[in-house]
Amino acid sequence: MQTPQPLITLTGTVEDIVYQNQETGYVVMELDTGTELVTAVGNIPGVAPGEEVALTGRYVNHPTYGQQFKAEVCERQMPATASAILKYLSTGVIKGIGPVLARRMVQMFGDKTLEVIEKDPQKLSEVPGISPKKANQIYEQYRHIFGIRTAMLFLSRFGLDAATSIRAWKLWGPLTQQVVEENPYLLCNETVELDFARADAIARQMSFAPTDSRRLKAGLSHVLTHNLLNGHTCLPRDRLLETTAALLDAQDNHELLEEMLEQAVEEGELVSDTFGGRNFIYLSRLYLAETYIAGRLALMLKNAPSQLRDYSGEIAQLERQLGIQYDQLQKKAIEMALNSSVFILTGGPGTGKTTTLNAILTLLEQQGEKVALAAPTGRAAKRMSEVTGREASTIHRLLEVDYRDPETGKHRFKRDEKNPLRQSVVILDEVSMVDTPLMCSLIKALRLSTRLILVGDPDQLPSVGPGNLLRDMLASDVIPAVHLGRIFRQAEQSAIIQSAHAILRGEEPDLSSRDNDFFFLERHSYEQTAETVADLCARRLPQAYGFDPMWDIQVIAPSRVGAIGTQGLNRILQERLNPKDPAKAQFLFGNTLFREGDKVMQIKNNYDILWKKDDGEEGTGVFNGDIGVIEMIDRPSQTILIRYDDRVAQYTTDMVDEIEHAYAITVHKSQGSEFEAVIIPLMRFHPKLYYRNILYTGVTRAKKLLIILGEKGTIVQTVRNDRKVKRYTQLAHLLQQGVLETSE
């Protein structure tokens, strides 16, 4: 990799603003250094022509726009001379001041014009054309512009970067410094997203006491927020208090912590509710989401048709038309789906779930219903389209992601209670992957008359986000559901499917098979296992089956760490499948080396990334789980192009914390996807990582070929370990309560 240019400093006056993003603060401007006009770029919010700046950074070559100066640090001064102030104000940087009014102000106040605006704004009413009311408006505008600079300067004392400062400013505006001084823990909210430990360090710098009420309340909220990552929508009161006390080293202040918990509940930040005689505490937004889902589903269930229609004739006609025969359970599922306002269809691989779903779809369409098909991820939606022959979209696309909520910093959807979906039926696949907040958004977008059909496999891993929706809805026993359990004859020939069902029953899969679609290769060391994985991907499977190492073969591991975790395997596979080449650009990000030709995965939803399709269509948005290949790394401009199927997305190098290598991926990241060939390495038993459901989920990702390699003993212990991931959620109870209340 080339050595980066040394940092240099340019000083000058902002001549013109070419482009400015008000949301991120990113700007492209022309800087007059006195000897030349330089195009400079960087995150410099609120900058305007006429300002004097000192930029520290490097020259870069953008592939489209040529040489630019990329600023990393900007020191700013407000224009000091009458001529500079005139230019500054004439640009319209302050709403209500144009060139004519700017000239009058400067003629009256000269070099003191900005000082008058800031310290004695009522004097402005002496200028012809400025009333006392307008003078106050000008002052407020100036205060807003000057405020973001003040806020950034204040927050920079604590080591906070420009992006974090901008997020804080967008939330609190001119009150940013005051808000943070009064309670630095508010920086931990969903908009600013500061880590609790950093906020705690800022509070210490401000001499906050360890027992300060603001610290204790923030600790309680932090523990609940952190546990959303573990899938919990709530926590038992006693466990929350115990964990928070340990976090804050406040074991000797238990009564005070309990008092702060009661205050947080009274203030509405947290919610307390009792289920089964045990008290649980929620973040208010999660409580609202869970109760909303339960309440709306209960109302939809109440709206179910009172008289059931007999569909046996239509089903028989469909059987004749397609030349197939449904078994009794499939017929029951079809009839229930057509007669229910909410229905759940579940089943494992080879049980006829897709066949049943296609029958439901066909009969709904024959009735003239408008049906929307959706799945939680792009890959799951693509797979749904393939098996149904109909267009399917992600939930986010279905709900039409629109804009960011200024209060939360999260994206809003166009489709909601006020603007519901037009379709009369929504079918949602891979429901086990859907978390509580996303399901809440979907249900908000349904009319009460809209029917909802949920499809999934309850034995798959639950969602990465908070909630355990599919299992909770089934456990409530109030929603009509059919579970398909019989393996059909054609599926019986597949050792992959037989093995998956054996694992679910707690039985060891047949590891001796050598002539089917499932093989076990015994290995006794991490090094030997990793080397075999690399050889299978790079040589053996492409030669024997013609599989493409990049697109057809997927290594899936239970863990990220260790020699056969995804991190270690990705390094080995990169060197085998995409070795170093002078013709391929590469760059180091942290400890990860990215290279042109690398297989990568997007690991978080980003609705703003620009992409362009091969046919010229343009759009935005790349989503968690999307897998692509790095097509180009342009080091001078720090630009990366990544191809995702038929579209190419543009990144900058500072965005690569959103991608990771995908030669090997975790079982969780593989959910919703299928691959021609799957390789699963298993070595040494670890009860927290190797358990029945995680192996089952990995095995069911394989379409044509599955290879497990490692130790037999590890497989046996993994199958026997029926550990269920404990998630504190109350949707099942809330659904039961909701149905009882609506039936009274």
XYZ file of C-alpha atoms in Angstrom:
744
model
C 0.000 0.000 0.000
C 1.215 3.493 -0.812
C 2.414 5.690 2.057
C -0.137 8.483 2.606
C 0.944 12.047 1.901
C 1.975 14.087 4.955
C -0.590 16.459 6.459
C -0.320 20.070 5.314
C -2.224 23.240 6.244
C -3.884 25.634 3.813
C -5.169 29.037 4.919
C -7.485 31.259 2.949
C -10.942 32.658 2.398
C -13.970 30.600 1.361
C -14.741 31.857 -2.132
C -17.743 29.667 -3.046
C -19.757 26.684 -1.775
C -20.131 24.096 -4.572
C -22.048 21.500 -2.527
C -23.257 21.279 1.070
C -25.048 18.439 2.904
C -26.955 20.001 5.788
C -27.455 16.630 7.478
C -23.844 15.443 7.630
C -21.995 18.752 7.360
C -20.055 17.522 4.304
C -19.060 20.367 2.005
C -17.286 20.948 -1.314
C -15.947 24.499 -1.501
C -13.528 26.724 -3.337
C -10.790 28.176 -1.118
C -8.854 31.293 -2.137
C -5.367 30.849 -0.635
C -4.152 34.165 -2.034
C -2.115 32.444 -4.751
C -4.587 29.903 -6.161
C -8.173 28.646 -5.999
C -8.302 25.174 -4.378
C -11.233 22.746 -4.307
C -11.516 21.543 -0.700
C -13.818 18.880 0.791
C -14.586 17.752 4.325
C -17.072 17.788 7.208
C -17.301 21.526 7.954
C -20.930 22.297 8.890
C -22.292 25.789 8.323
C -19.277 27.169 6.476
C -20.082 30.071 4.150
C -18.333 32.287 1.584
C -16.288 35.048 3.172
C -15.072 32.985 6.107
C -11.376 32.701 6.803
C -10.288 29.110 7.496
C -7.163 27.079 8.136
C -7.573 23.555 6.739
C -5.281 20.683 7.686
C -5.375 17.623 5.420
C -4.016 16.069 2.215
C -4.388 16.444 -1.529
C -6.283 13.525 -3.116
C -7.248 12.639 -6.697
C -10.955 11.942 -7.105
C -11.654 9.608 -10.101
C -14.383 11.967 -11.366
C -13.545 15.430 -10.038
C -9.747 15.380 -10.123
C -7.442 16.878 -7.503
C -9.058 18.022 -4.243
C -7.832 18.986 -0.801
C -9.430 16.678 1.790
C -9.632 18.550 5.097
C -9.369 16.566 8.304
C -9.240 19.567 10.658
C -10.702 23.045 10.157
C -9.947 26.098 12.254
C -12.399 28.896 11.493
C -12.663 32.610 12.005
C -15.662 34.743 11.276
C -14.915 37.398 8.633
C -13.296 40.390 10.321
C -13.122 43.131 7.688
C -16.043 45.084 6.283
C -15.472 43.692 2.776
C -15.290 40.083 4.008
C -18.398 40.585 6.166
C -20.252 42.032 3.180
C -19.376 38.998 1.065
C -20.337 36.634 3.905
C -23.748 38.209 4.523
C -24.521 38.700 0.804
C -24.486 34.912 0.230
C -27.741 34.489 2.152
C -26.067 32.514 4.934
C -28.432 34.340 7.324
C -32.022 33.985 6.198
C -33.623 37.361 5.478
C -30.384 39.147 4.535
C -29.658 39.568 0.849
C -27.001 41.654 -0.956
C -28.926 44.968 -0.599
C -29.589 44.620 3.116
C -26.063 43.313 3.728
C -24.590 46.425 2.106
C -26.766 48.745 4.243
C -25.711 46.925 7.433
C -22.019 47.048 6.597
C -22.248 50.698 5.578
C -23.683 51.503 9.016
C -21.606 49.222 11.259
C -18.497 48.402 9.200
C -16.078 45.932 10.806
C -18.396 45.741 13.879
C -21.395 44.360 11.929
C -21.183 40.776 13.210
C -20.453 41.978 16.732
C -23.644 44.069 16.628
C -25.685 41.065 15.418
C -24.323 38.920 18.245
C -24.268 41.349 21.174
C -26.674 44.186 20.406
C -29.148 42.960 17.769
C -31.775 45.635 18.452
C -29.349 48.186 16.959
C -30.030 46.510 13.609
C -33.461 48.187 13.558
C -31.607 51.448 12.821
C -30.860 50.027 9.363
C -33.547 50.925 6.772
C -35.617 47.827 6.011
C -35.006 46.068 9.366
C -37.837 46.144 11.914
C -37.316 45.142 15.576
C -38.974 41.798 14.772
C -36.668 41.193 11.790
C -33.656 42.206 13.914
C -34.567 39.487 16.388
C -34.981 36.941 13.570
C -31.518 37.827 12.237
C -30.083 37.383 15.733
C -31.708 33.939 16.098
C -30.373 32.861 12.693
C -26.876 34.063 13.550
C -27.095 32.345 16.938
C -28.018 29.104 15.195
C -25.027 29.302 12.821
C -22.618 30.371 15.525
C -24.093 27.825 17.954
C -23.052 24.729 16.038
C -19.478 25.987 16.022
C -19.627 26.665 19.744
C -21.131 23.236 20.382
C -18.453 21.493 18.305
C -15.708 23.392 20.110
C -17.237 22.527 23.491
C -17.671 18.806 22.684
C -14.219 18.556 21.127
C -12.763 19.200 24.597
C -13.998 15.727 25.499
C -12.586 14.111 22.370
C -15.885 13.929 20.466
C -15.566 14.066 16.687
C -17.455 16.346 14.284
C -20.025 13.692 13.301
C -21.027 13.110 16.946
C -21.192 16.867 17.569
C -23.428 17.383 14.527
C -25.810 14.661 15.721
C -26.011 16.365 19.130
C -26.588 19.773 17.522
C -29.359 18.439 15.292
C -31.136 17.148 18.386
C -30.661 20.088 20.784
C -29.628 23.033 18.604
C -28.375 26.107 20.490
C -29.065 24.331 23.794
C -26.457 21.619 23.088
C -23.800 22.875 25.474
C -26.341 23.593 28.204
C -27.948 20.137 27.829
C -24.617 18.303 27.976
C -23.389 20.351 30.940
C -26.585 19.527 32.822
C -26.570 15.824 31.915
C -23.771 14.344 29.755
C -25.462 10.942 29.918
C -28.070 12.229 27.469
C -25.368 11.785 24.810
C -26.091 8.034 25.053
C -29.447 8.426 23.292
C -30.321 6.821 19.949
C -29.534 9.945 17.957
C -26.064 10.796 19.283
C -25.179 7.145 20.048
C -22.298 7.837 22.419
C -21.044 4.840 24.384
C -22.029 4.872 28.063
C -18.422 4.540 29.216
C -17.437 7.679 27.286
C -20.393 9.637 28.667
C -19.420 8.425 32.139
C -15.864 9.674 31.557
C -17.198 13.090 30.483
C -19.342 13.203 33.627
C -16.267 12.491 35.769
C -14.448 15.341 34.046
C -17.386 17.532 35.037
C -17.086 16.292 38.655
C -20.359 14.346 38.713
C -20.614 12.223 41.881
C -20.757 8.403 41.455
C -24.158 8.426 43.176
C -25.576 11.283 41.082
C -29.182 10.515 40.178
C -28.494 11.221 36.509
C -25.738 8.600 36.485
C -27.888 5.976 38.183
C -30.832 6.505 35.815
C -28.517 6.458 32.817
C -26.995 3.198 34.058
C -30.433 1.568 34.257
C -31.286 2.688 30.707
C -27.888 1.578 29.434
C -28.295 -1.957 30.814
C -31.718 -2.249 29.149
C -30.378 -0.821 25.878
C -27.344 -3.121 25.935
C -29.595 -6.132 26.472
C -31.561 -5.318 23.332
C -28.457 -6.708 21.584
C -29.047 -9.974 23.476
C -32.631 -10.093 22.207
C -34.391 -9.000 25.403
C -37.239 -6.498 25.098
C -37.360 -6.214 28.903
C -35.562 -7.463 32.011
C -36.786 -8.762 35.381
C -36.617 -5.940 37.902
C -34.255 -7.794 40.243
C -31.863 -8.709 37.431
C -31.838 -5.130 36.095
C -30.985 -3.726 39.535
C -28.277 -6.307 40.152
C -26.603 -5.783 36.750
C -26.773 -1.989 36.991
C -25.314 -1.992 40.493
C -22.364 -4.054 39.248
C -21.863 -1.768 36.227
C -21.845 1.396 38.348
C -20.045 -0.155 41.322
C -23.097 0.841 43.353
C -23.732 -2.361 45.320
C -23.752 -0.340 48.544
C -26.408 2.029 47.199
C -29.123 -0.474 46.343
C -31.947 1.548 47.935
C -30.921 4.691 46.077
C -30.786 2.751 42.797
C -34.298 1.399 43.429
C -35.483 4.937 44.116
C -34.005 6.107 40.792
C -35.734 3.237 39.012
C -39.076 4.342 40.443
C -38.365 7.916 39.330
C -37.494 6.776 35.791
C -40.797 4.860 35.652
C -42.756 7.869 36.946
C -41.085 10.096 34.345
C -42.027 7.679 31.541
C -38.484 6.829 30.458
C -38.942 3.250 31.687
C -42.088 1.138 32.040
C -42.889 -1.383 34.745
C -45.346 -4.249 34.242
C -46.002 -7.575 35.929
C -46.368 -10.901 34.132
C -46.841 -14.242 35.861
C -46.289 -12.637 39.250
C -42.862 -11.211 38.287
C -42.103 -7.557 37.690
C -40.385 -6.586 34.407
C -38.864 -3.271 33.306
C -38.886 -1.988 29.705
C -37.489 0.936 27.806
C -40.704 2.792 26.993
C -40.368 2.434 23.200
C -40.011 -1.364 23.462
C -43.033 -1.586 25.743
C -45.063 0.499 23.315
C -43.904 -1.680 20.400
C -44.739 -4.979 22.108
C -48.131 -3.800 23.383
C -48.964 -2.281 19.997
C -48.214 -5.546 18.171
C -50.352 -7.495 20.643
C -53.228 -5.005 20.569
C -53.413 -4.727 16.792
C -53.128 -8.485 16.247
C -55.908 -9.015 18.789
C -58.152 -6.580 16.866
C -57.299 -8.277 13.561
C -58.143 -11.667 15.054
C -61.476 -10.279 16.233
C -62.195 -9.210 12.633
C -61.764 -12.768 11.324
C -64.701 -14.082 9.229
C -67.398 -15.528 11.496
C -68.362 -18.127 8.911
C -65.672 -20.380 7.449
C -65.768 -21.025 3.721
C -65.190 -24.495 2.310
C -62.280 -24.376 -0.162
C -62.052 -28.103 -0.855
C -63.380 -27.647 -4.418
C -60.842 -24.951 -5.284
C -58.024 -27.017 -3.753
C -59.043 -30.107 -5.726
C -59.170 -28.068 -8.944
C -55.713 -26.668 -8.215
C -54.389 -30.206 -7.669
C -55.725 -31.263 -11.096
C -54.363 -28.114 -12.712
C -50.833 -28.569 -11.267
C -50.765 -32.365 -11.304
C -49.927 -32.598 -7.592
C -51.647 -33.846 -4.451
C -51.617 -32.007 -1.139
C -51.671 -34.020 2.078
C -54.339 -33.374 4.708
C -52.178 -31.008 6.776
C -51.355 -28.926 3.716
C -55.039 -28.703 2.809
C -55.814 -27.632 6.371
C -53.119 -24.926 6.157
C -54.474 -23.632 2.837
C -58.050 -23.453 4.171
C -57.005 -21.798 7.432
C -54.873 -19.220 5.622
C -57.783 -18.283 3.357
C -60.248 -18.094 6.258
C -58.100 -16.264 8.810
C -57.276 -12.617 9.355
C -53.920 -13.667 10.853
C -52.324 -17.046 10.150
C -48.962 -18.690 10.821
C -47.485 -21.396 8.562
C -44.398 -23.157 9.903
C -42.275 -26.103 8.889
C -38.737 -27.282 8.337
C -36.985 -28.137 5.057
C -38.684 -30.655 2.771
C -42.071 -30.459 4.505
C -43.939 -28.798 1.629
C -44.028 -25.287 3.055
C -43.234 -23.635 -0.295
C -45.756 -25.810 -2.150
C -48.413 -24.870 0.403
C -47.527 -21.183 0.225
C -47.784 -21.193 -3.570
C -51.244 -22.783 -3.346
C -52.373 -20.092 -0.890
C -50.999 -17.396 -3.201
C -52.707 -18.810 -6.290
C -56.115 -19.045 -4.601
C -55.813 -15.557 -3.112
C -55.038 -14.164 -6.572
C -57.976 -16.052 -8.049
C -60.167 -14.252 -5.505
C -58.842 -10.924 -6.765
C -56.833 -10.170 -3.617
C -53.903 -7.777 -3.876
C -51.003 -9.595 -2.227
C -47.669 -8.195 -1.037
C -44.753 -10.575 -0.451
C -42.010 -9.503 1.933
C -39.010 -10.805 3.874
C -36.655 -9.193 6.394
C -33.498 -9.171 4.221
C -32.661 -8.651 0.569
C -31.365 -12.202 0.154
C -34.472 -13.662 1.821
C -36.711 -11.541 -0.428
C -34.805 -12.688 -3.515
C -35.208 -16.310 -2.464
C -38.931 -15.767 -1.851
C -39.266 -14.372 -5.384
C -37.479 -17.415 -6.811
C -39.669 -20.007 -5.071
C -43.006 -18.219 -5.653
C -42.377 -16.798 -9.113
C -43.688 -13.452 -7.881
C -42.047 -10.206 -6.871
C -41.064 -9.959 -3.210
C -39.424 -7.056 -1.402
C -37.751 -6.376 1.899
C -39.986 -5.085 4.686
C -38.108 -1.781 4.482
C -38.866 -1.422 0.770
C -42.485 -2.433 1.280
C -42.911 0.239 3.953
C -41.038 2.793 1.792
C -38.153 4.180 3.812
C -38.508 7.948 3.627
C -36.473 10.211 5.868
C -34.727 10.451 9.230
C -36.732 11.278 12.338
C -34.946 14.322 13.816
C -35.711 13.162 17.359
C -34.337 9.628 17.071
C -31.982 9.856 14.109
C -33.654 6.715 12.748
C -35.372 6.418 9.393
C -39.114 6.712 9.172
C -41.419 4.854 6.819
C -43.934 6.463 4.482
C -46.348 3.639 5.212
C -47.960 3.862 8.654
C -51.391 4.260 10.304
C -52.075 7.446 8.329
C -50.836 6.046 5.025
C -51.419 2.270 5.153
C -50.473 -0.301 2.549
C -52.983 -0.739 -0.252
C -52.658 -4.528 -0.458
C -55.405 -6.633 1.081
C -53.036 -9.463 2.073
C -49.428 -9.335 3.270
C -47.362 -12.532 3.345
C -44.185 -12.300 5.417
C -41.506 -14.997 5.107
C -38.613 -15.816 7.489
C -40.541 -14.377 10.428
C -38.037 -15.780 12.941
C -35.584 -13.122 11.690
C -37.918 -10.173 12.317
C -37.379 -8.166 15.502
C -39.999 -6.375 17.594
C -39.474 -2.761 16.359
C -39.631 -3.806 12.689
C -42.750 -5.924 13.216
C -44.354 -2.980 14.991
C -43.635 -0.763 11.947
C -45.130 -3.371 9.606
C -48.311 -3.809 11.630
C -48.743 -0.035 11.879
C -48.886 0.016 8.068
C -51.693 -2.569 7.854
C -55.340 -1.654 7.690
C -57.488 -3.580 10.164
C -59.069 -5.347 7.199
C -55.678 -6.449 5.799
C -54.918 -10.122 6.272
C -51.490 -11.171 7.524
C -49.898 -14.536 6.712
C -46.655 -15.301 8.545
C -44.284 -18.005 7.318
C -41.243 -19.313 9.127
C -39.367 -22.044 10.927
C -39.521 -21.778 14.743
C -36.434 -23.991 15.046
C -34.269 -21.399 13.308
C -32.294 -18.923 15.391
C -34.295 -15.908 16.610
C -33.769 -12.380 15.306
C -30.523 -10.500 15.857
C -32.574 -7.583 17.227
C -34.842 -7.621 20.303
C -37.787 -9.993 20.499
C -38.694 -13.616 19.848
C -41.707 -12.979 17.656
C -42.429 -16.266 15.931
C -42.007 -18.397 19.037
C -43.977 -15.925 21.164
C -46.888 -15.817 18.706
C -46.991 -19.603 18.570
C -46.684 -19.878 22.359
C -49.638 -17.502 22.852
C -51.867 -20.135 21.217
C -54.321 -17.450 20.074
C -53.261 -17.164 16.411
C -54.374 -19.890 13.955
C -51.308 -21.899 12.937
C -50.310 -25.069 11.130
C -46.928 -26.765 11.495
C -45.898 -29.012 8.587
C -43.804 -31.864 9.948
C -43.903 -34.643 7.375
C -40.919 -34.932 5.021
C -42.152 -35.521 1.464
C -40.883 -38.398 -0.632
C -38.757 -36.338 -2.984
C -37.114 -34.620 -0.002
C -36.445 -37.965 1.684
C -33.703 -38.554 -0.890
C -31.729 -35.592 0.460
C -29.259 -36.357 3.218
C -29.181 -32.610 3.988
C -32.891 -32.614 4.852
C -32.702 -35.944 6.683
C -29.760 -34.663 8.719
C -31.528 -31.402 9.580
C -34.554 -33.237 10.962
C -32.352 -35.734 12.810
C -30.557 -32.826 14.498
C -33.910 -31.355 15.581
C -34.879 -34.692 17.125
C -31.588 -34.721 19.028
C -30.212 -37.567 16.915
C -26.735 -37.747 15.419
C -26.887 -37.324 11.615
C -25.477 -40.116 9.471
C -21.807 -39.183 9.167
C -20.846 -42.252 7.130
C -22.615 -41.266 3.879
C -20.312 -40.775 0.879
C -22.626 -40.827 -2.142
C -25.232 -38.174 -1.426
C -25.388 -34.420 -0.801
C -23.952 -34.526 2.739
C -20.394 -35.472 3.711
C -18.494 -35.477 6.987
C -14.725 -35.083 6.912
C -13.010 -35.920 10.199
C -10.166 -33.630 11.258
C -8.341 -33.471 14.586
C -6.674 -30.053 14.695
C -7.686 -26.461 14.032
C -4.892 -26.039 11.478
C -5.874 -29.194 9.592
C -9.544 -28.179 9.609
C -8.838 -24.653 8.356
C -6.538 -25.930 5.600
C -9.176 -28.430 4.435
C -11.817 -25.679 4.345
C -9.539 -23.573 2.136
C -8.746 -26.518 -0.160
C -12.429 -27.423 -0.534
C -13.288 -23.835 -1.534
C -10.343 -23.162 -3.807
C -9.780 -26.530 -5.498
C -11.806 -29.622 -4.641
C -15.413 -28.429 -4.960
C -14.862 -26.266 -8.062
C -13.098 -29.200 -9.778
C -15.603 -31.880 -8.712
C -18.867 -29.940 -9.055
C -18.039 -26.828 -11.062
C -19.047 -24.564 -8.184
C -17.955 -20.924 -8.294
C -15.808 -20.385 -5.168
C -17.177 -16.870 -4.700
C -20.891 -17.255 -5.341
C -21.789 -20.943 -4.979
C -19.733 -21.973 -1.941
C -20.299 -20.482 1.494
C -18.343 -21.274 4.652
C -20.544 -20.899 7.741
C -19.089 -20.965 11.257
C -20.741 -20.773 14.692
C -18.176 -18.276 15.987
C -16.314 -15.168 14.824
C -13.155 -15.814 16.859
C -10.547 -18.570 16.862
C -8.667 -20.441 14.149
C -11.900 -21.748 12.611
C -14.010 -18.710 13.420
C -14.975 -16.388 10.600
C -12.140 -13.934 11.253
C -9.384 -16.539 11.006
C -10.972 -18.371 8.086
C -11.509 -15.161 6.129
C -7.801 -14.375 6.264
C -6.891 -17.856 4.987
C -9.606 -17.884 2.304
C -8.664 -14.418 1.079
C -5.112 -15.580 0.431
C -6.314 -18.719 -1.385
C -9.176 -17.207 -3.389
C -7.949 -13.640 -3.900
C -4.184 -13.519 -3.266
C -2.050 -10.394 -3.337
C -1.559 -9.109 -6.869
C 0.308 -5.956 -8.014
C -2.623 -5.272 -10.346
C -5.119 -5.252 -7.444
C -5.352 -2.233 -5.170
C -5.729 -2.860 -1.462
C -5.819 -0.946 1.814
C -5.628 -1.693 5.527
C -8.524 -0.761 7.815
C -7.633 -1.534 11.415
C -6.363 -5.101 11.268
C -8.334 -5.987 8.129
C -6.809 -5.863 4.643
C -9.345 -5.202 1.886
C -8.404 -5.985 -1.713
C -10.058 -5.632 -5.102
C -11.866 -8.890 -5.817
C -12.681 -9.571 -2.155
C -16.008 -11.099 -1.196
C -17.639 -8.826 1.402
C -20.876 -8.410 3.335
C -22.716 -5.264 4.421
C -23.257 -5.636 8.184
C -25.733 -2.825 8.903
C -28.607 -1.163 7.095
C -27.503 2.009 5.291
C -30.302 3.725 3.421
C -28.068 6.455 2.006
C -25.399 4.549 0.036
C -25.667 5.403 -3.661
C -25.846 2.568 -6.196
C -26.234 2.232 -9.941
C -27.552 -0.763 -11.881
C -26.035 -2.060 -15.099
C -29.065 -0.732 -17.011
C -28.440 2.799 -15.678
C -31.086 2.809 -12.942
C -29.897 4.640 -9.809
C -30.976 4.433 -6.192
C -29.873 4.337 -2.586
C -29.631 1.744 0.169
C -27.527 -1.337 0.945
C -28.747 -3.618 3.703
C -27.494 -5.896 6.451
C -26.600 -9.302 4.952
C -26.086 -8.155 1.337
C -23.057 -9.972 -0.122
C -20.930 -8.488 -2.895
C -17.452 -8.202 -4.391
C -15.102 -5.210 -4.284
C -14.736 -4.085 -7.905
C -12.496 -1.068 -7.405
C -10.398 0.631 -4.737
C -9.207 4.092 -5.715
C -6.659 5.027 -3.070
C -6.100 8.698 -4.008
C -9.815 9.530 -3.788
C -10.442 6.937 -1.041
C -13.376 5.543 -3.041
C -14.540 1.899 -3.126
C -17.003 0.334 -5.573
C -18.759 -2.868 -4.468
C -20.923 -4.961 -6.789
C -24.078 -6.488 -5.275
C -25.569 -8.682 -8.029
C -26.665 -6.215 -10.748
C -25.887 -2.966 -8.894
C -22.660 -1.229 -7.952
C -22.556 0.765 -4.704
C -20.111 3.564 -3.943
C -18.339 3.761 -0.576
C -15.589 5.902 0.872
C -12.817 4.217 2.834
C -14.112 5.641 6.111
C -17.350 3.661 5.567
C -15.692 0.246 5.557
C -16.600 -0.310 9.187
C -19.963 -1.244 7.607
C -18.504 -4.164 5.625
C -16.526 -7.287 6.474
C -15.087 -10.205 4.535
C -17.702 -12.818 3.626
C -15.697 -15.840 2.461
C -16.798 -17.187 5.856
C -19.853 -15.833 7.694
C -21.531 -16.613 11.006
C -24.669 -18.746 11.238
C -26.641 -15.674 12.327
C -25.555 -13.760 9.218
C -26.503 -16.706 6.981
C -30.168 -16.694 8.023
C -32.643 -16.110 5.231
C -30.136 -17.232 2.595
C -29.483 -20.450 0.710
C -26.236 -21.439 -0.992
C -25.429 -24.155 -3.516
C -22.737 -25.582 -1.220
C -22.194 -24.990 2.501
C -19.097 -25.908 4.534
C -19.385 -25.946 8.345
C -16.240 -26.448 10.469
C -16.857 -27.782 14.005
C -14.019 -28.291 16.474
C -14.083 -28.470 20.282
C -17.322 -28.164 22.164
C -18.349 -24.797 23.579
C -21.887 -24.826 25.052
C -22.468 -21.094 24.442
C -21.631 -21.330 20.744
C -22.368 -24.894 19.715
C -25.954 -25.940 20.311
C -28.664 -27.752 18.397
C -30.505 -24.810 16.842
C -27.360 -23.121 15.588
C -26.230 -26.326 13.836
C -29.735 -26.863 12.423
C -29.819 -23.308 11.053
C -26.404 -23.721 9.400
C -27.285 -27.095 7.877
C -30.540 -25.795 6.359
C -28.658 -23.082 4.402
C -27.337 -25.737 1.960
C -29.250 -26.406 -1.270
C -27.159 -29.015 -3.120
C -24.149 -29.902 -0.986
C -23.296 -29.837 2.708
C -19.892 -30.633 4.187
C -19.274 -30.674 7.935
C -15.695 -31.199 9.004
C -13.964 -31.510 12.339
C -14.524 -33.859 15.257
C -17.354 -36.383 15.593
C -17.495 -35.774 19.316
C -18.161 -32.079 18.770
C -21.094 -32.838 16.458
C -22.562 -35.320 18.936
C -22.312 -32.852 21.825
C -23.723 -30.021 19.694
C -26.767 -32.111 18.779
C -27.297 -33.102 22.423
C -27.001 -29.512 23.622
C -30.628 -28.396 23.336
C -29.829 -25.051 24.907
C -32.495 -22.504 24.057
C -31.456 -18.876 23.921
C -33.355 -17.249 26.797
C -35.036 -14.029 25.782
C -37.043 -11.867 28.130
C -40.102 -10.885 26.110
C -43.784 -10.687 27.034
C -45.526 -10.749 23.659
C -47.151 -14.133 24.338
C -48.728 -12.842 27.573
C -49.764 -9.574 25.944
C -51.408 -11.404 23.028
C -53.398 -13.592 25.409
C -54.476 -10.519 27.394
C -55.346 -8.623 24.216
C -57.529 -11.405 22.839
C -59.326 -11.732 26.181
C -59.976 -7.981 26.328
C -61.284 -7.737 22.741
C -63.609 -10.709 23.263
C -65.266 -9.180 26.343
